[in-house]
């Protein structure tokens, strides 16, 4: 028993302390992922409020790895990232991200406002490219998915304007 008492007192205690920290670290790592996710999303929102859209897009991208596989919030983060790039004037990067968000929503079986917003963003990109039929198609999809009467009315007006301009 004296050997047992002597073993924890010297350097082995220092060596076992890190080992003891690494064992429970698995549980805080899960909590850390949530706080890391929240950190990046909050940072993105702060950048958006300051109209620093590229930085907001980067924060939304940084948040993605902290989501569990198949998490429906993936659609929101992907759509927001693309929207921030579009606001920053980078249609070239935004368009494929909107397409990817729409495809991923299909894989996950998701619908709703985030998908409506992804179709809206893609429609706007197509409108900028002078692809009126493609833009109208995605505006119509966005209108069908949206639950907001105001958004539906705005989209209907946009579709009407595009059809008149043909």
PDB file of C-alpha atoms in Angstrom:
ATOM      1  CA  UNK A   1       0.000   0.000   0.000  1.00  0.00           C
ATOM      2  CA  UNK A   2       2.882   2.478   0.520  1.00  0.00           C
ATOM      3  CA  UNK A   3       3.731   1.995  -3.182  1.00  0.00           C
ATOM      4  CA  UNK A   4       0.174   2.846  -4.130  1.00  0.00           C
ATOM      5  CA  UNK A   5       0.247   5.976  -1.978  1.00  0.00           C
ATOM      6  CA  UNK A   6       3.639   6.979  -3.416  1.00  0.00           C
ATOM      7  CA  UNK A   7       2.590   6.453  -7.044  1.00  0.00           C
ATOM      8  CA  UNK A   8      -0.143   9.100  -7.193  1.00  0.00           C
ATOM      9  CA  UNK A   9       1.893  11.723  -5.299  1.00  0.00           C
ATOM     10  CA  UNK A  10       4.841  12.254  -7.675  1.00  0.00           C
ATOM     11  CA  UNK A  11       4.880  12.793 -11.456  1.00  0.00           C
ATOM     12  CA  UNK A  12       2.332  10.059 -12.288  1.00  0.00           C
ATOM     13  CA  UNK A  13      -0.367  12.349 -10.888  1.00  0.00           C
ATOM     14  CA  UNK A  14       0.602  14.982 -13.422  1.00  0.00           C
ATOM     15  CA  UNK A  15       0.539  12.337 -16.156  1.00  0.00           C
ATOM     16  CA  UNK A  16      -2.849  10.992 -15.110  1.00  0.00           C
ATOM     17  CA  UNK A  17      -4.405  14.445 -14.892  1.00  0.00           C
ATOM     18  CA  UNK A  18      -4.332  15.001 -18.676  1.00  0.00           C
ATOM     19  CA  UNK A  19      -5.615  11.451 -19.225  1.00  0.00           C
ATOM     20  CA  UNK A  20      -8.477  12.145 -16.843  1.00  0.00           C
ATOM     21  CA  UNK A  21      -9.249  15.352 -18.782  1.00  0.00           C
ATOM     22  CA  UNK A  22      -9.284  13.599 -22.135  1.00  0.00           C
ATOM     23  CA  UNK A  23     -11.784  10.953 -21.037  1.00  0.00           C
ATOM     24  CA  UNK A  24     -14.563  13.389 -20.070  1.00  0.00           C
ATOM     25  CA  UNK A  25     -13.655  15.657 -23.033  1.00  0.00           C
ATOM     26  CA  UNK A  26     -15.932  13.622 -25.306  1.00  0.00           C
ATOM     27  CA  UNK A  27     -19.023  14.991 -23.576  1.00  0.00           C
ATOM     28  CA  UNK A  28     -17.903  18.662 -23.581  1.00  0.00           C
ATOM     29  CA  UNK A  29     -16.890  18.253 -27.242  1.00  0.00           C
ATOM     30  CA  UNK A  30     -20.526  17.634 -28.096  1.00  0.00           C
ATOM     31  CA  UNK A  31     -21.494  20.732 -26.151  1.00  0.00           C
ATOM     32  CA  UNK A  32     -18.601  22.566 -27.794  1.00  0.00           C
ATOM     33  CA  UNK A  33     -19.979  21.752 -31.244  1.00  0.00           C
ATOM     34  CA  UNK A  34     -23.271  23.366 -30.342  1.00  0.00           C
ATOM     35  CA  UNK A  35     -21.572  26.434 -28.962  1.00  0.00           C
ATOM     36  CA  UNK A  36     -19.260  26.555 -32.007  1.00  0.00           C
ATOM     37  CA  UNK A  37     -22.308  26.358 -34.274  1.00  0.00           C
ATOM     38  CA  UNK A  38     -24.014  29.129 -32.319  1.00  0.00           C
ATOM     39  CA  UNK A  39     -20.813  31.186 -32.336  1.00  0.00           C
ATOM     40  CA  UNK A  40     -20.495  31.068 -36.135  1.00  0.00           C
ATOM     41  CA  UNK A  41     -24.188  31.716 -36.780  1.00  0.00           C
ATOM     42  CA  UNK A  42     -24.157  34.665 -34.357  1.00  0.00           C
ATOM     43  CA  UNK A  43     -21.015  36.022 -36.000  1.00  0.00           C
ATOM     44  CA  UNK A  44     -22.647  35.687 -39.425  1.00  0.00           C
ATOM     45  CA  UNK A  45     -25.663  37.657 -38.225  1.00  0.00           C
ATOM     46  CA  UNK A  46     -23.436  40.372 -36.781  1.00  0.00           C
ATOM     47  CA  UNK A  47     -21.533  40.653 -40.077  1.00  0.00           C
ATOM     48  CA  UNK A  48     -24.827  40.752 -41.986  1.00  0.00           C
ATOM     49  CA  UNK A  49     -26.059  43.616 -39.790  1.00  0.00           C
ATOM     50  CA  UNK A  50     -22.854  45.514 -40.608  1.00  0.00           C
ATOM     51  CA  UNK A  51     -23.314  44.730 -44.330  1.00  0.00           C
ATOM     52  CA  UNK A  52     -20.109  42.687 -44.353  1.00  0.00           C
ATOM     53  CA  UNK A  53     -21.679  40.032 -46.539  1.00  0.00           C
ATOM     54  CA  UNK A  54     -18.553  38.094 -47.517  1.00  0.00           C
ATOM     55  CA  UNK A  55     -17.612  37.694 -43.864  1.00  0.00           C
ATOM     56  CA  UNK A  56     -21.175  36.614 -43.066  1.00  0.00           C
ATOM     57  CA  UNK A  57     -20.980  34.009 -45.847  1.00  0.00           C
ATOM     58  CA  UNK A  58     -17.678  32.741 -44.468  1.00  0.00           C
ATOM     59  CA  UNK A  59     -19.204  32.356 -40.997  1.00  0.00           C
ATOM     60  CA  UNK A  60     -22.186  30.416 -42.362  1.00  0.00           C
ATOM     61  CA  UNK A  61     -19.726  28.130 -44.159  1.00  0.00           C
ATOM     62  CA  UNK A  62     -17.693  27.739 -40.949  1.00  0.00           C
ATOM     63  CA  UNK A  63     -20.847  26.724 -39.045  1.00  0.00           C
ATOM     64  CA  UNK A  64     -21.700  23.834 -41.405  1.00  0.00           C
ATOM     65  CA  UNK A  65     -19.217  21.246 -40.039  1.00  0.00           C
ATOM     66  CA  UNK A  66     -20.741  21.579 -36.568  1.00  0.00           C
ATOM     67  CA  UNK A  67     -24.115  20.241 -37.718  1.00  0.00           C
ATOM     68  CA  UNK A  68     -24.860  16.543 -37.338  1.00  0.00           C
ATOM     69  CA  UNK A  69     -25.258  14.726 -40.681  1.00  0.00           C
ATOM     70  CA  UNK A  70     -28.694  15.245 -42.192  1.00  0.00           C
ATOM     71  CA  UNK A  71     -29.601  18.116 -39.853  1.00  0.00           C
ATOM     72  CA  UNK A  72     -32.365  20.198 -41.474  1.00  0.00           C
ATOM     73  CA  UNK A  73     -30.610  23.420 -40.410  1.00  0.00           C
ATOM     74  CA  UNK A  74     -28.106  22.638 -43.161  1.00  0.00           C
ATOM     75  CA  UNK A  75     -30.553  24.095 -45.689  1.00  0.00           C
ATOM     76  CA  UNK A  76     -30.828  27.354 -43.766  1.00  0.00           C
ATOM     77  CA  UNK A  77     -27.064  27.751 -43.445  1.00  0.00           C
ATOM     78  CA  UNK A  78     -26.491  26.913 -47.122  1.00  0.00           C
ATOM     79  CA  UNK A  79     -29.205  29.310 -48.291  1.00  0.00           C
ATOM     80  CA  UNK A  80     -27.956  32.092 -46.014  1.00  0.00           C
ATOM     81  CA  UNK A  81     -24.379  31.603 -47.231  1.00  0.00           C
ATOM     82  CA  UNK A  82     -25.466  31.866 -50.861  1.00  0.00           C
ATOM     83  CA  UNK A  83     -27.673  34.874 -50.093  1.00  0.00           C
ATOM     84  CA  UNK A  84     -24.771  36.687 -48.444  1.00  0.00           C
ATOM     85  CA  UNK A  85     -22.563  36.070 -51.471  1.00  0.00           C
ATOM     86  CA  UNK A  86     -25.318  37.343 -53.734  1.00  0.00           C
ATOM     87  CA  UNK A  87     -25.653  40.484 -51.578  1.00  0.00           C
ATOM     88  CA  UNK A  88     -21.869  40.892 -51.850  1.00  0.00           C
ATOM     89  CA  UNK A  89     -22.294  40.936 -55.635  1.00  0.00           C
ATOM     90  CA  UNK A  90     -20.812  37.505 -56.252  1.00  0.00           C
ATOM     91  CA  UNK A  91     -23.513  35.862 -58.371  1.00  0.00           C
ATOM     92  CA  UNK A  92     -20.918  33.456 -59.767  1.00  0.00           C
ATOM     93  CA  UNK A  93     -20.371  31.868 -56.351  1.00  0.00           C
ATOM     94  CA  UNK A  94     -23.943  32.279 -55.123  1.00  0.00           C
ATOM     95  CA  UNK A  95     -25.720  30.519 -57.982  1.00  0.00           C
ATOM     96  CA  UNK A  96     -24.059  27.089 -57.540  1.00  0.00           C
ATOM     97  CA  UNK A  97     -24.610  27.331 -53.778  1.00  0.00           C
ATOM     98  CA  UNK A  98     -28.337  27.975 -54.302  1.00  0.00           C
ATOM     99  CA  UNK A  99     -28.446  24.992 -56.676  1.00  0.00           C
ATOM    100  CA  UNK A 100     -26.630  22.822 -54.129  1.00  0.00           C
ATOM    101  CA  UNK A 101     -28.985  23.953 -51.332  1.00  0.00           C
ATOM    102  CA  UNK A 102     -32.017  23.051 -53.453  1.00  0.00           C
ATOM    103  CA  UNK A 103     -30.536  19.656 -54.325  1.00  0.00           C
ATOM    104  CA  UNK A 104     -29.667  18.969 -50.685  1.00  0.00           C
ATOM    105  CA  UNK A 105     -33.194  19.911 -49.617  1.00  0.00           C
ATOM    106  CA  UNK A 106     -34.452  17.284 -52.038  1.00  0.00           C
ATOM    107  CA  UNK A 107     -32.097  14.676 -50.571  1.00  0.00           C
ATOM    108  CA  UNK A 108     -33.251  15.497 -47.038  1.00  0.00           C
ATOM    109  CA  UNK A 109     -36.916  15.818 -47.988  1.00  0.00           C
ATOM    110  CA  UNK A 110     -37.110  19.417 -46.789  1.00  0.00           C
ATOM    111  CA  UNK A 111     -39.570  22.128 -47.793  1.00  0.00           C
ATOM    112  CA  UNK A 112     -40.597  25.470 -46.347  1.00  0.00           C
ATOM    113  CA  UNK A 113     -39.253  28.990 -46.175  1.00  0.00           C
ATOM    114  CA  UNK A 114     -35.563  28.102 -46.438  1.00  0.00           C
ATOM    115  CA  UNK A 115     -36.198  26.185 -49.650  1.00  0.00           C
ATOM    116  CA  UNK A 116     -38.433  28.999 -50.908  1.00  0.00           C
ATOM    117  CA  UNK A 117     -35.588  31.443 -50.232  1.00  0.00           C
ATOM    118  CA  UNK A 118     -33.113  29.223 -52.077  1.00  0.00           C
ATOM    119  CA  UNK A 119     -35.431  29.189 -55.116  1.00  0.00           C
ATOM    120  CA  UNK A 120     -35.821  32.973 -54.813  1.00  0.00           C
ATOM    121  CA  UNK A 121     -32.066  33.456 -54.765  1.00  0.00           C
ATOM    122  CA  UNK A 122     -31.540  31.145 -57.720  1.00  0.00           C
ATOM    123  CA  UNK A 123     -34.380  32.858 -59.616  1.00  0.00           C
ATOM    124  CA  UNK A 124     -32.724  36.228 -59.054  1.00  0.00           C
ATOM    125  CA  UNK A 125     -29.380  34.877 -60.289  1.00  0.00           C
ATOM    126  CA  UNK A 126     -31.110  33.557 -63.413  1.00  0.00           C
ATOM    127  CA  UNK A 127     -32.892  36.875 -63.875  1.00  0.00           C
ATOM    128  CA  UNK A 128     -29.523  38.664 -63.760  1.00  0.00           C
ATOM    129  CA  UNK A 129     -28.292  36.254 -66.428  1.00  0.00           C
ATOM    130  CA  UNK A 130     -31.307  37.186 -68.598  1.00  0.00           C
ATOM    131  CA  UNK A 131     -32.675  33.615 -68.320  1.00  0.00           C
ATOM    132  CA  UNK A 132     -36.301  34.695 -67.948  1.00  0.00           C
ATOM    133  CA  UNK A 133     -37.884  31.224 -68.346  1.00  0.00           C
ATOM    134  CA  UNK A 134     -35.527  29.748 -65.721  1.00  0.00           C
ATOM    135  CA  UNK A 135     -36.096  32.704 -63.392  1.00  0.00           C
ATOM    136  CA  UNK A 136     -39.873  32.448 -63.753  1.00  0.00           C
ATOM    137  CA  UNK A 137     -39.760  28.709 -63.047  1.00  0.00           C
ATOM    138  CA  UNK A 138     -37.840  29.196 -59.796  1.00  0.00           C
ATOM    139  CA  UNK A 139     -39.935  32.195 -58.765  1.00  0.00           C
ATOM    140  CA  UNK A 140     -43.012  29.994 -59.195  1.00  0.00           C
ATOM    141  CA  UNK A 141     -41.438  27.263 -57.056  1.00  0.00           C
ATOM    142  CA  UNK A 142     -40.580  29.834 -54.389  1.00  0.00           C
ATOM    143  CA  UNK A 143     -44.128  31.179 -54.451  1.00  0.00           C
ATOM    144  CA  UNK A 144     -45.565  27.676 -54.031  1.00  0.00           C
ATOM    145  CA  UNK A 145     -43.295  27.002 -51.026  1.00  0.00           C
ATOM    146  CA  UNK A 146     -43.673  30.339 -49.260  1.00  0.00           C
ATOM    147  CA  UNK A 147     -46.237  30.770 -46.515  1.00  0.00           C
ATOM    148  CA  UNK A 148     -45.989  34.566 -46.498  1.00  0.00           C
ATOM    149  CA  UNK A 149     -48.773  36.414 -48.335  1.00  0.00           C
ATOM    150  CA  UNK A 150     -46.488  39.427 -48.699  1.00  0.00           C
ATOM    151  CA  UNK A 151     -43.722  37.329 -50.260  1.00  0.00           C
ATOM    152  CA  UNK A 152     -46.185  35.574 -52.560  1.00  0.00           C
ATOM    153  CA  UNK A 153     -47.542  38.945 -53.738  1.00  0.00           C
ATOM    154  CA  UNK A 154     -44.034  40.286 -54.349  1.00  0.00           C
ATOM    155  CA  UNK A 155     -43.065  37.162 -56.312  1.00  0.00           C
ATOM    156  CA  UNK A 156     -46.286  37.313 -58.346  1.00  0.00           C
ATOM    157  CA  UNK A 157     -45.437  40.898 -59.285  1.00  0.00           C
ATOM    158  CA  UNK A 158     -41.926  39.890 -60.316  1.00  0.00           C
ATOM    159  CA  UNK A 159     -43.234  37.008 -62.430  1.00  0.00           C
ATOM    160  CA  UNK A 160     -45.753  39.344 -64.089  1.00  0.00           C
ATOM    161  CA  UNK A 161     -43.025  41.865 -64.874  1.00  0.00           C
ATOM    162  CA  UNK A 162     -40.776  39.167 -66.357  1.00  0.00           C
ATOM    163  CA  UNK A 163     -43.584  37.813 -68.518  1.00  0.00           C
ATOM    164  CA  UNK A 164     -44.391  41.331 -69.804  1.00  0.00           C
ATOM    165  CA  UNK A 165     -40.711  41.899 -70.663  1.00  0.00           C
ATOM    166  CA  UNK A 166     -40.517  38.797 -72.892  1.00  0.00           C
TER     167      UNK A 166
END
